[in-house]
Coordinates of C-alpha atoms and ligand atoms in Angstrom, one line a residue:
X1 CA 6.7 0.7 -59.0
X2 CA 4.0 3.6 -58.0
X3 CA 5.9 7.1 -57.6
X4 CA 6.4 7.5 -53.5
X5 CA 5.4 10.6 -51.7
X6 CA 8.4 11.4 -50.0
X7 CA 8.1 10.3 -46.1
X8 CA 12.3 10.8 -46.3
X9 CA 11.9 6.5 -45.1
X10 CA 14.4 4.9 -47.3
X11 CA 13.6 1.7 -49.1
X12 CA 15.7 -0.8 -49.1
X13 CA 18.3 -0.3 -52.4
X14 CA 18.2 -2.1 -55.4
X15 CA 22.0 -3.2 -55.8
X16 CA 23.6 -2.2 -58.4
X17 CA 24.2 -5.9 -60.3
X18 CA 27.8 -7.9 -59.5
X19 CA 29.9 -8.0 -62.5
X20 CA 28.6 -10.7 -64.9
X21 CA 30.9 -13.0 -66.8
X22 CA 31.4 -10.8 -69.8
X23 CA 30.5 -12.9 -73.1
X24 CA 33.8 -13.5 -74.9
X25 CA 33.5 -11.5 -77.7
X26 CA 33.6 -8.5 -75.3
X27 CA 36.0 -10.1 -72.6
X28 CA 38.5 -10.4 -75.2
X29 CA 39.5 -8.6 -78.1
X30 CA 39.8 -10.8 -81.1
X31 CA 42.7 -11.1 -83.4
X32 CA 41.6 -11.2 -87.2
X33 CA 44.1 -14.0 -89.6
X34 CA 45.2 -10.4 -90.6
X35 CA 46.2 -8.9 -87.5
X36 CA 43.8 -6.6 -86.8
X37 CA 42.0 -6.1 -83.6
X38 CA 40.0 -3.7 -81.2
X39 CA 41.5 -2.5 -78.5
X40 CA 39.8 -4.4 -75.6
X41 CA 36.9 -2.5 -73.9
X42 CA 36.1 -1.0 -77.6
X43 CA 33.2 -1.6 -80.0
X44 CA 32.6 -0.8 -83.5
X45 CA 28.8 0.3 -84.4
X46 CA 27.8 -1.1 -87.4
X47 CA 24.3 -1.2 -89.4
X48 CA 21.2 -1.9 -88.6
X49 CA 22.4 -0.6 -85.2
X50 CA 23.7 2.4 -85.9
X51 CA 20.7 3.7 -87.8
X52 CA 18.9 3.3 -84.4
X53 CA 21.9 4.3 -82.5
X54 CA 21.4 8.1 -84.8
X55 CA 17.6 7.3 -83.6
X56 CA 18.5 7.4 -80.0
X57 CA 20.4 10.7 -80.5
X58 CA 17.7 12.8 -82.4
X59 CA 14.9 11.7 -79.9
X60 CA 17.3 13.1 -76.9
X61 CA 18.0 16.2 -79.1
X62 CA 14.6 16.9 -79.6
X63 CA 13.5 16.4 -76.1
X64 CA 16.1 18.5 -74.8
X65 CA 15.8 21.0 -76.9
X66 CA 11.6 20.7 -75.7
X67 CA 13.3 21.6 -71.9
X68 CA 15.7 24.8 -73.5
X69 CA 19.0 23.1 -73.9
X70 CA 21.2 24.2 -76.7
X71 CA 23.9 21.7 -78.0
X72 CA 27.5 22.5 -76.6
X73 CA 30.6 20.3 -78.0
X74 CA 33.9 20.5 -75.9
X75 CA 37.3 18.4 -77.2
X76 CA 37.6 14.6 -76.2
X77 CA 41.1 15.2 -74.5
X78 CA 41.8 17.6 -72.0
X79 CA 44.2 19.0 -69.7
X80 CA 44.6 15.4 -66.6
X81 CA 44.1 17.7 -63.6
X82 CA 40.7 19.3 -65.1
X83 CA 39.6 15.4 -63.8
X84 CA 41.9 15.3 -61.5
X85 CA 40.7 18.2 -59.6
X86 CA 36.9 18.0 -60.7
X87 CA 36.2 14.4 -59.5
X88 CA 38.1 13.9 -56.8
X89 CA 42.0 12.4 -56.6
X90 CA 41.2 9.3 -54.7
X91 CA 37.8 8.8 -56.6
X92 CA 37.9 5.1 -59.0
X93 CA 37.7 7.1 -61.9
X94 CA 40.9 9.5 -61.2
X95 CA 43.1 6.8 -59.7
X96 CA 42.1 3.5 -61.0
X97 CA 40.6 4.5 -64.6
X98 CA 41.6 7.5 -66.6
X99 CA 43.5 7.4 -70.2
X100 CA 46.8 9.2 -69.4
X101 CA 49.5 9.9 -71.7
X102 CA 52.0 12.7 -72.1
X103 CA 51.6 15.2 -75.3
X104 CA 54.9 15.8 -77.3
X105 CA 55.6 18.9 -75.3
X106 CA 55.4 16.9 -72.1
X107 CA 52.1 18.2 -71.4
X108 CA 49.9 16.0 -69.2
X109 CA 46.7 15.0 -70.7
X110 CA 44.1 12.6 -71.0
X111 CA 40.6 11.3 -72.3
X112 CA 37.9 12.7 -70.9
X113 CA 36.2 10.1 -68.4
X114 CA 33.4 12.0 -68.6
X115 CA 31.5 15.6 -69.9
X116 CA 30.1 17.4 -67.0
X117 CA 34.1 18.7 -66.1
X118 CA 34.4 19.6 -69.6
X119 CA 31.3 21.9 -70.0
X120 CA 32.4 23.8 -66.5
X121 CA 36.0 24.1 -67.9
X122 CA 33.8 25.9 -71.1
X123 CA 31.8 27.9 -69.4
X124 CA 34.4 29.5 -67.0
X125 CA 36.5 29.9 -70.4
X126 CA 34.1 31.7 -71.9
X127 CA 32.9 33.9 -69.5
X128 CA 29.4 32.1 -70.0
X129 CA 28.2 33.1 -66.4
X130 CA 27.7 36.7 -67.9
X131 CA 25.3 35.3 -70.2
X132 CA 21.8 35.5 -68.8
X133 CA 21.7 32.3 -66.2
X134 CA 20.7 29.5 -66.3
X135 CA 22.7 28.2 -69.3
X136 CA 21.3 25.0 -70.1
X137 CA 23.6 23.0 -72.5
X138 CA 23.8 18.9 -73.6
X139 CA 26.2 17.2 -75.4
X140 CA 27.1 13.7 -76.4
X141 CA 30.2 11.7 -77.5
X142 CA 32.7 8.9 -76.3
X143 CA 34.1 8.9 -73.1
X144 CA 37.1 6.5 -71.9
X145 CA 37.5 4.4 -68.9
X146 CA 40.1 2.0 -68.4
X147 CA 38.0 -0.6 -66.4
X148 CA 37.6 -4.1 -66.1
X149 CA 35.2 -5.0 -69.7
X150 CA 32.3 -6.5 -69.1
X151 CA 28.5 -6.7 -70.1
X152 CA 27.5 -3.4 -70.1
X153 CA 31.1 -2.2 -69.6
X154 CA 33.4 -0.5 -72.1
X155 CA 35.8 1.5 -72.1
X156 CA 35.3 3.5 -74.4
X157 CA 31.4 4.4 -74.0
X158 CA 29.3 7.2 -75.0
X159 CA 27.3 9.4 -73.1
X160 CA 24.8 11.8 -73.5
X161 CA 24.5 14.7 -70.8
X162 CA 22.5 17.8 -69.9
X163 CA 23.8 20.5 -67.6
X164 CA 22.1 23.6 -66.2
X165 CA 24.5 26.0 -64.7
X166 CA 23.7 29.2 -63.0
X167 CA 20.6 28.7 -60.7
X168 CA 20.0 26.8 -57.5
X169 CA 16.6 25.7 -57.6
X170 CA 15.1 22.4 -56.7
X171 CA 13.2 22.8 -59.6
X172 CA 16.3 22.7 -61.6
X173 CA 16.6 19.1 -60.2
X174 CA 13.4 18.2 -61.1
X175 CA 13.5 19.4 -64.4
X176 CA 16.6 17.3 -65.8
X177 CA 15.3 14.1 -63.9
X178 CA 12.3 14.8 -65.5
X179 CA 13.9 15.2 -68.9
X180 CA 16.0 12.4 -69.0
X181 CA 12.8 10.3 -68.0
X182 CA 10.7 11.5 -70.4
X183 CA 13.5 10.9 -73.4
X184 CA 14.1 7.2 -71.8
X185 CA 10.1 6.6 -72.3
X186 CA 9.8 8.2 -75.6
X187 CA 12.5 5.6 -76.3
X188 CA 10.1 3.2 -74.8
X189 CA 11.9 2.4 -71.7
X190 CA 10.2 2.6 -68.2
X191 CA 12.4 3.9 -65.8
X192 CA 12.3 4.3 -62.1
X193 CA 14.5 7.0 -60.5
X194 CA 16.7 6.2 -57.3
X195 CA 17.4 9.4 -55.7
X196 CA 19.3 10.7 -52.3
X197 CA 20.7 13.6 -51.2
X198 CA 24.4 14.6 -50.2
X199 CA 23.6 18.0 -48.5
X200 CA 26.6 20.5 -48.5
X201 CA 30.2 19.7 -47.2
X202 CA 29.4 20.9 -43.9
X203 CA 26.2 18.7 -43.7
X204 CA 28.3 15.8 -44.8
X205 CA 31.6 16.8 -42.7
X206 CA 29.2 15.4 -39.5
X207 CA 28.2 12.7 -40.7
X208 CA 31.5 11.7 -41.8
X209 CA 32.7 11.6 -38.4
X210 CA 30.0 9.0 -38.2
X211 CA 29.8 6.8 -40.5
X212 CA 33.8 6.3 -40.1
X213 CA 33.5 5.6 -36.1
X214 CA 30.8 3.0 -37.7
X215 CA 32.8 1.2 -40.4
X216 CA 35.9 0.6 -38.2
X217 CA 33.8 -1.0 -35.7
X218 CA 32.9 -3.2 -38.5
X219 CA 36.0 -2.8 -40.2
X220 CA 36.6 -6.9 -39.9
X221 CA 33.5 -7.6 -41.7
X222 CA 34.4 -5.3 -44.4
X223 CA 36.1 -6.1 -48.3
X224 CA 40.0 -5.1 -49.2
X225 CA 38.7 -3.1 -51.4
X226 CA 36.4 -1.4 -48.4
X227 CA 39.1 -1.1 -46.1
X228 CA 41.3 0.7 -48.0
X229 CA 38.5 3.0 -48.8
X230 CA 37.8 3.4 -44.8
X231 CA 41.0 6.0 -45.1
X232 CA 40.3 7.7 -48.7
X233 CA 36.9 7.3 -49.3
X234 CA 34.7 6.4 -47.0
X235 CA 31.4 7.7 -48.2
X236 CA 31.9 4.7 -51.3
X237 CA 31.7 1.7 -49.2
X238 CA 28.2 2.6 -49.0
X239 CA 28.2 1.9 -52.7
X240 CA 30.2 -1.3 -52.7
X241 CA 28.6 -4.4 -54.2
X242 CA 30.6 -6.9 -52.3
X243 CA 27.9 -9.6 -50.8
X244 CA 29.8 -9.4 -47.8
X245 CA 29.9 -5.8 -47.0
X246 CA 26.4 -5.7 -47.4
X247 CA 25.1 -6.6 -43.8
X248 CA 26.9 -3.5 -42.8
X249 CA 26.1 -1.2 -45.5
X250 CA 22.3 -2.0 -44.4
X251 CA 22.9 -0.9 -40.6
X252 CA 25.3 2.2 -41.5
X253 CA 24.4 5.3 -40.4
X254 CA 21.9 7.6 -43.5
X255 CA 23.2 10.7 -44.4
X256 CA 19.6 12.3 -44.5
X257 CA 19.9 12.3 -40.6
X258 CA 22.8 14.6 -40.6
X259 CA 21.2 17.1 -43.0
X260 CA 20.5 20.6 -42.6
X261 CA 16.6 22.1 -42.3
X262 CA 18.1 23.7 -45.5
X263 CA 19.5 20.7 -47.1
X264 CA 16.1 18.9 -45.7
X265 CA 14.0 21.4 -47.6
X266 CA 15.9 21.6 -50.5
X267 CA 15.7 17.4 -51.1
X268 CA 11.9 17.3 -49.7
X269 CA 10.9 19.9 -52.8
X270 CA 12.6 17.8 -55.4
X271 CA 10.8 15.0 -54.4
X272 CA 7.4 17.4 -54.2
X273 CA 7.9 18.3 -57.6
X274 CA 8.8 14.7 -58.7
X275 CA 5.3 13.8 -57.5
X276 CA 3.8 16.3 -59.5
X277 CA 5.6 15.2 -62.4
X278 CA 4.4 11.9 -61.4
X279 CA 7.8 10.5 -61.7
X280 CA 8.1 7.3 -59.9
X281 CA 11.6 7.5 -57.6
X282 CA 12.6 5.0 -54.6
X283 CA 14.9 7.1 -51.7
X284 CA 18.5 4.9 -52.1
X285 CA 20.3 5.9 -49.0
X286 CA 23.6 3.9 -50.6
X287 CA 23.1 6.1 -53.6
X288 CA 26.3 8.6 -53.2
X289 CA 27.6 8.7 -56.9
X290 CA 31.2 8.4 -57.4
X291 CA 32.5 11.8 -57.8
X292 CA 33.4 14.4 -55.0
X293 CA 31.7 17.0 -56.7
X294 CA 28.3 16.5 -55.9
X295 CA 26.3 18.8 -53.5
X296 CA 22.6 18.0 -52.5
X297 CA 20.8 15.6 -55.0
X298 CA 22.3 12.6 -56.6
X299 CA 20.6 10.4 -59.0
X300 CA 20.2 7.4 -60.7
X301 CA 18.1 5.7 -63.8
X302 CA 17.3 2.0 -63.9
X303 CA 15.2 0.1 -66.5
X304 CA 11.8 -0.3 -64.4
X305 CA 10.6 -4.5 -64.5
X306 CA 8.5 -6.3 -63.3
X307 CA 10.8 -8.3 -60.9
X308 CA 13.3 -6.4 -58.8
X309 CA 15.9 -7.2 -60.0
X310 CA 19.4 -5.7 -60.3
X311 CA 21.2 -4.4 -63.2
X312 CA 22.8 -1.6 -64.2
X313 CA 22.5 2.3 -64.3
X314 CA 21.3 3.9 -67.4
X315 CA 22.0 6.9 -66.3
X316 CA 22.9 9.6 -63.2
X317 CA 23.6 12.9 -62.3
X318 CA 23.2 15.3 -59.8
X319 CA 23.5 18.9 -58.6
X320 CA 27.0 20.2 -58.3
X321 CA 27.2 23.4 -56.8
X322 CA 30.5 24.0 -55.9
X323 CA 32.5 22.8 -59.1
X324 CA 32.9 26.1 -61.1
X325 CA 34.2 27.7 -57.9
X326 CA 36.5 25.2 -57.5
X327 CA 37.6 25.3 -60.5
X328 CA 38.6 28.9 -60.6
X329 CA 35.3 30.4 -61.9
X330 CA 32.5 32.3 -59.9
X331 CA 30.3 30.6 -57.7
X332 CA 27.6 29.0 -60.1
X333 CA 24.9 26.3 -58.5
X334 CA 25.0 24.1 -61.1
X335 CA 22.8 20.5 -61.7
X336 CA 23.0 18.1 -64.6
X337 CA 23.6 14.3 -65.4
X338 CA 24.9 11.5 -68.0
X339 CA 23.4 8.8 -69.8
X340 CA 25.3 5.8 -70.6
X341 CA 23.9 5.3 -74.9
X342 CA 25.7 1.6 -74.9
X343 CA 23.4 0.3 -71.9
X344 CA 20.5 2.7 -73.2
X345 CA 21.0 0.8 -76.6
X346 CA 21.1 -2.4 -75.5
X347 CA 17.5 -2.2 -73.1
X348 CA 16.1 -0.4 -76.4
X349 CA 17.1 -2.6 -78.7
X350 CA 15.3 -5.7 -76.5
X351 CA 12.1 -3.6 -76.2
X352 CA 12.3 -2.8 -80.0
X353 CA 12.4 -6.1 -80.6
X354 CA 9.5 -7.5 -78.6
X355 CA 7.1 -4.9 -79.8
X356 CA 8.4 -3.3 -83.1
X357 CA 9.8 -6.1 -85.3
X358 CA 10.1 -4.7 -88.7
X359 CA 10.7 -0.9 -87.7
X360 CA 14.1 -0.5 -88.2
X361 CA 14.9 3.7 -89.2
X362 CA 17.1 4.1 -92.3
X363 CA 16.5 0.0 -93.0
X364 CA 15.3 -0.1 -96.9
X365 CA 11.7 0.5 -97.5
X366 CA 11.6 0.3 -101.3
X367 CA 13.7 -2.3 -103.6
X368 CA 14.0 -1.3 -107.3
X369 CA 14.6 -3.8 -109.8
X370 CA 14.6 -3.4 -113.3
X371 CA 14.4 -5.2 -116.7
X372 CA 16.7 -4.2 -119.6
X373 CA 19.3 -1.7 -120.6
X374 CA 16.4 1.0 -121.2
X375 CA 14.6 0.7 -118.3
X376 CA 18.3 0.7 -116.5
X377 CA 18.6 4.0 -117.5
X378 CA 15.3 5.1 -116.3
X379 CA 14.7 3.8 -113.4
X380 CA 18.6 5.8 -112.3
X381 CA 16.3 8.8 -112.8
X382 CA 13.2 7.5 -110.8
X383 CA 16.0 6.3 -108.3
X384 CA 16.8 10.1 -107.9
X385 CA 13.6 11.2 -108.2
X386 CA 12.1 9.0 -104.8
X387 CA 15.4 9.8 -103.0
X388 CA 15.0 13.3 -103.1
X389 CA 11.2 13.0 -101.1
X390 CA 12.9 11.6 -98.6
X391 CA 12.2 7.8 -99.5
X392 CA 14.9 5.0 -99.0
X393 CA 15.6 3.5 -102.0
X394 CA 18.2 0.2 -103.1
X395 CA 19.1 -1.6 -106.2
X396 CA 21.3 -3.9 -107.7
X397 CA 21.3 -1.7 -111.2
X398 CA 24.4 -4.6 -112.5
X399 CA 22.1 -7.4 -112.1
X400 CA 19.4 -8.4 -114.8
X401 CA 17.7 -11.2 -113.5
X402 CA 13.9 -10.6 -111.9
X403 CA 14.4 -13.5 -108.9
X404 CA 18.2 -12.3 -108.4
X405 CA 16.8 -9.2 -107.9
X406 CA 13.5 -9.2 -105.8
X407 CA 16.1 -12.4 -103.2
X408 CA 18.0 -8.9 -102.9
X409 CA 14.7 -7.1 -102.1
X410 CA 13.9 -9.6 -99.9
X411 CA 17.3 -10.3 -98.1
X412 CA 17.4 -6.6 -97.3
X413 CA 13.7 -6.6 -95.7
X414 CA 12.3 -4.3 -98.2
X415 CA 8.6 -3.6 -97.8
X416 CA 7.8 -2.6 -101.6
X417 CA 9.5 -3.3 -104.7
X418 CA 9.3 -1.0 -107.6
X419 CA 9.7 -3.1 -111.1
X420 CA 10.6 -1.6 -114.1
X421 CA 10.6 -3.1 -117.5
X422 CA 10.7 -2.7 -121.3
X423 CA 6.9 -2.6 -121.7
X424 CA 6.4 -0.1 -118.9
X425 CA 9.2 2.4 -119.8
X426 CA 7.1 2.3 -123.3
X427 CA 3.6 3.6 -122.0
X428 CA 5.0 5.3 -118.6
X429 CA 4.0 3.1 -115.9
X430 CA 5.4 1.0 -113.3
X431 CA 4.7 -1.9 -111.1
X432 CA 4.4 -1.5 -107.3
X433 CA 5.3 -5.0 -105.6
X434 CA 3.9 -5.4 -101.6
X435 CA 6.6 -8.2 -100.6
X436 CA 4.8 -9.3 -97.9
X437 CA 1.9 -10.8 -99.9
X438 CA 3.0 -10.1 -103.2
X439 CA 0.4 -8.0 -104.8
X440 CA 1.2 -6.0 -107.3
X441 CA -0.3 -2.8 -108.7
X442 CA 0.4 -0.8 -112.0
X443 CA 0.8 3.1 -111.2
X444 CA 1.6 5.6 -113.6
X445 CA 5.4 6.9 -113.5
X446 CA 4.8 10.2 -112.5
X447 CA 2.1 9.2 -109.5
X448 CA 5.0 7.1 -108.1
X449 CA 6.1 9.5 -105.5
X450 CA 2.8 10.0 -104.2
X451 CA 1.7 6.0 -104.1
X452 CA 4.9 4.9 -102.9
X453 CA 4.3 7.6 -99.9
X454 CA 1.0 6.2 -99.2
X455 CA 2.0 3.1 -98.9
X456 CA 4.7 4.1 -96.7
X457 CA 2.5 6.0 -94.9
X458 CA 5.3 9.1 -95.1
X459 CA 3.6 12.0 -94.8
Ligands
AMP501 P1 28.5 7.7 -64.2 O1 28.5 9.1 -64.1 O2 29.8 7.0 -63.9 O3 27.4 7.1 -63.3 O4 28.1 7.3 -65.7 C1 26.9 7.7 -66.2 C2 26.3 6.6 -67.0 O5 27.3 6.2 -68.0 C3 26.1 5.3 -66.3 O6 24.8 5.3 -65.6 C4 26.1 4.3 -67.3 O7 24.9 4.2 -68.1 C5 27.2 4.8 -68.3 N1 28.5 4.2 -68.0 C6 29.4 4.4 -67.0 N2 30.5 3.7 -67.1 C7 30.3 2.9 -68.2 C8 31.1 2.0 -68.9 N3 32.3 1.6 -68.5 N4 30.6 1.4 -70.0 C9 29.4 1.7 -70.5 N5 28.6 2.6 -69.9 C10 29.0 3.2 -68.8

């Protein structure tokens, strides 16, 4: 898809996918002969993935770090009506999906759905508007969502989210689209951006007289789900995914035809400044995030390939200008967004595959196997030795046999093993094994390091 100068003509929107059939293992959550199972909706992360999981988090650390953020971590449970009165009370999240549960006291609290309430709640707190503005801030970790499992769909997930609070600058926008581009590519992913604006609440309280009139004189054609919306939330039917609602979505009215000049001029620069950033985005006129508190841009990230086909977000965001205030603090424009890391994971880990086979970070790099109750004891100090520069070393130090040893090497996808036997700990050298075609060379002990990171090419 080629970036879009913005002619404010919507395309027609990708749809967000239908739910799949969720394969069983995540439909259900399994009983073990013992007892034990997850709690459906949960997953545990377990090696090779997590090593590349850690990956995922220090590339988005580094890159937003690049853009100015500093990390911020706020607790995984909060106080209910921090959500309650941040997203919205008739939004999905608020009634249909929020862990709720009473503290001892009787206090009423619950897991955070998401991070962007959190990291308001923080910065009123602690009277972070009197630091110089913007503050820019990310943080990660699990959020909880009691939804329906499904591919793609936990419920307990993990995000990873970027805020800037304190200016209102269409820049701003840019900048954190452009961010959380830029770390989905360094990842390897192409993404396209679909983007739409939501103006202010007086922008939208005229259209909303609208787009109501329009829906219930389609109200017949619309889903249950749709029609109860019509009365609590009726800027989400444009986001429904029901097949049948959509002949009506398509004719609805657009909200860009009820912005301000202001508004107008505000969305037209982010989009100017997408161009220049050369950030390809398609105008989604159905795009209106599920959260009240959104003002002005709203975004979304999709996996960019080559057929058009849907699937779902990676990640979204947008500005949200009025929060703080509402929430009790000063007025502070504010912008930012979430990435799902489950979904991120799972489009990385496919790319990965098809391009980087054996590239695995943390996997095992070096195998060392050893011959003989002296060169046991050595090689514990060699071990050491390689470990401390950084190189990835295994063993099998209570096995003696050569073959048991270098099957281990290979079962574990080790690129080099080092072999150690009576004759070498005599005269100080050591064998340097390629596993893949199974040269060997004989390198003094104590230029080990310095082959072994050669090879490796560690620098
Ligand atoms: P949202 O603010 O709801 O759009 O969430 C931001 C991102 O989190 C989405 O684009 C998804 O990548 C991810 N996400 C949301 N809900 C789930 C879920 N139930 N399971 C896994 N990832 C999710």
């Amino acid at each position: 898809m080629s970036p879009k100068k913005h002619t404010m003509k919507y395309k027609k929107p990708a749809v967000e996918s239908r739910p799949k059939p969720a394969p069983a293992e995540e439909e259900k959550s399994k009983k073990t002969a013992a007892g034990l199972a997850l709690v459906r909706g949960m997953k545990d992360i377990l090696p090779p993935e997590s090593a590349l999981w850690r990956e995922a988090h220090q590339v988005f650390e580094r890159v937003a770090g690049a853009y100015g953020f500093e990390y911020i971590e706020t607790p995984i449970v909060e106080a209910a009506s921090l959500f309650i009165r941040s997203l919205g009370r008739s939004t999905d999240v608020v009634e249909k999906e929020m862990y709720l549960f009473e503290d001892r006291d009787g206090g009423k609290l619950c897991l955070r759905p998401e991070l962007t309430a959190s990291v308001v709640r923080a910065y009123i707190m602690h009277g972070l508007q009197t630091l110089p503005q913007p503050v820019k801030v990310w943080s990660a970790g699990a959020v909880f969502r009691y939804d329906r499992p499904q591919a793609g769909r936990y419920r307990e997930f993990h995000q990873l989210g970027c805020e800037n609070l304190g200016e209102k600058s269409p820049v701003v926008d840019a900048e954190l689209i452009a961010l959380a581009y830029n770390f989905l590519r360094d990842l390897g992913i192409p993404v396209v951006v679909h983007i739409n604006s939501l103006g202010t609440p007086a922008d939208r309280e005229q259209y909303l007289v609208e787009l109501v009139g329009y829906w219930k004189s389609k109200r017949t054609y619309l889903c249950e789900d749709c029609k109860r919306r019509l009365t609590k939330n009726p800027l989400r039917i444009l986001d429904c995914k029901n097949d049948s609602c959509q002949p009506v979505i398509a004719e609805a009215p657009q909200i860009i035809d009820w912005l301000s000049d202001d508004s107008k001029g505000f969305f037209m620069r982010v989009l100017e400044y997408l161009d220049e950033l050369s950030i390809p985005y398609v105008l989604t006129a159905t795009l209106v995030r599920g959260l009240d508190y959104y003002t002005h841009t709203v975004f979304e990230l999709y996996e960019e390939t080559a057929e058009e086909k849907s699937q779902n977000a990676l990640g979204g965001g947008g500005r949200y200008d009025l929060l703080a205030e509402h929430l009790g603090g000063q007025p502070t424009p504010a912008s930012g967004f979430g990435l799902g890391v489950e979904r991120i994971m799972s489009v990385w880990e496919k790319r990965r595959a098809a391009t980087t086979p054996a590239a695995v970070p943390g996997a095992v790099n070096v195998f060392f196997a050893q011959l003989g109750e002296q060169a046991k004891r050595r090689s514990l100090y060699l071990i050491e030795e390689l470990r401390r520069e950084g190189i990835s070393v295994h063993h099998n130090l209570a096995k003696s046999s050569l073959k048991v040893q270098l099957e281990a090497a290979n079962k574990l996808g080790a690129t080099h093993t080092i072999i150690l036997g009576q004759k070498e700990v005599q005269d100080g050298t050591i064998l340097v094994r390629n596993m893949d075609s199974g040269i060997q060379e004989i390198v003094d002990q104590k230029k080990l390091k310095q082959t072994l990171r050669r090879l490796l090419g560690v620098s």
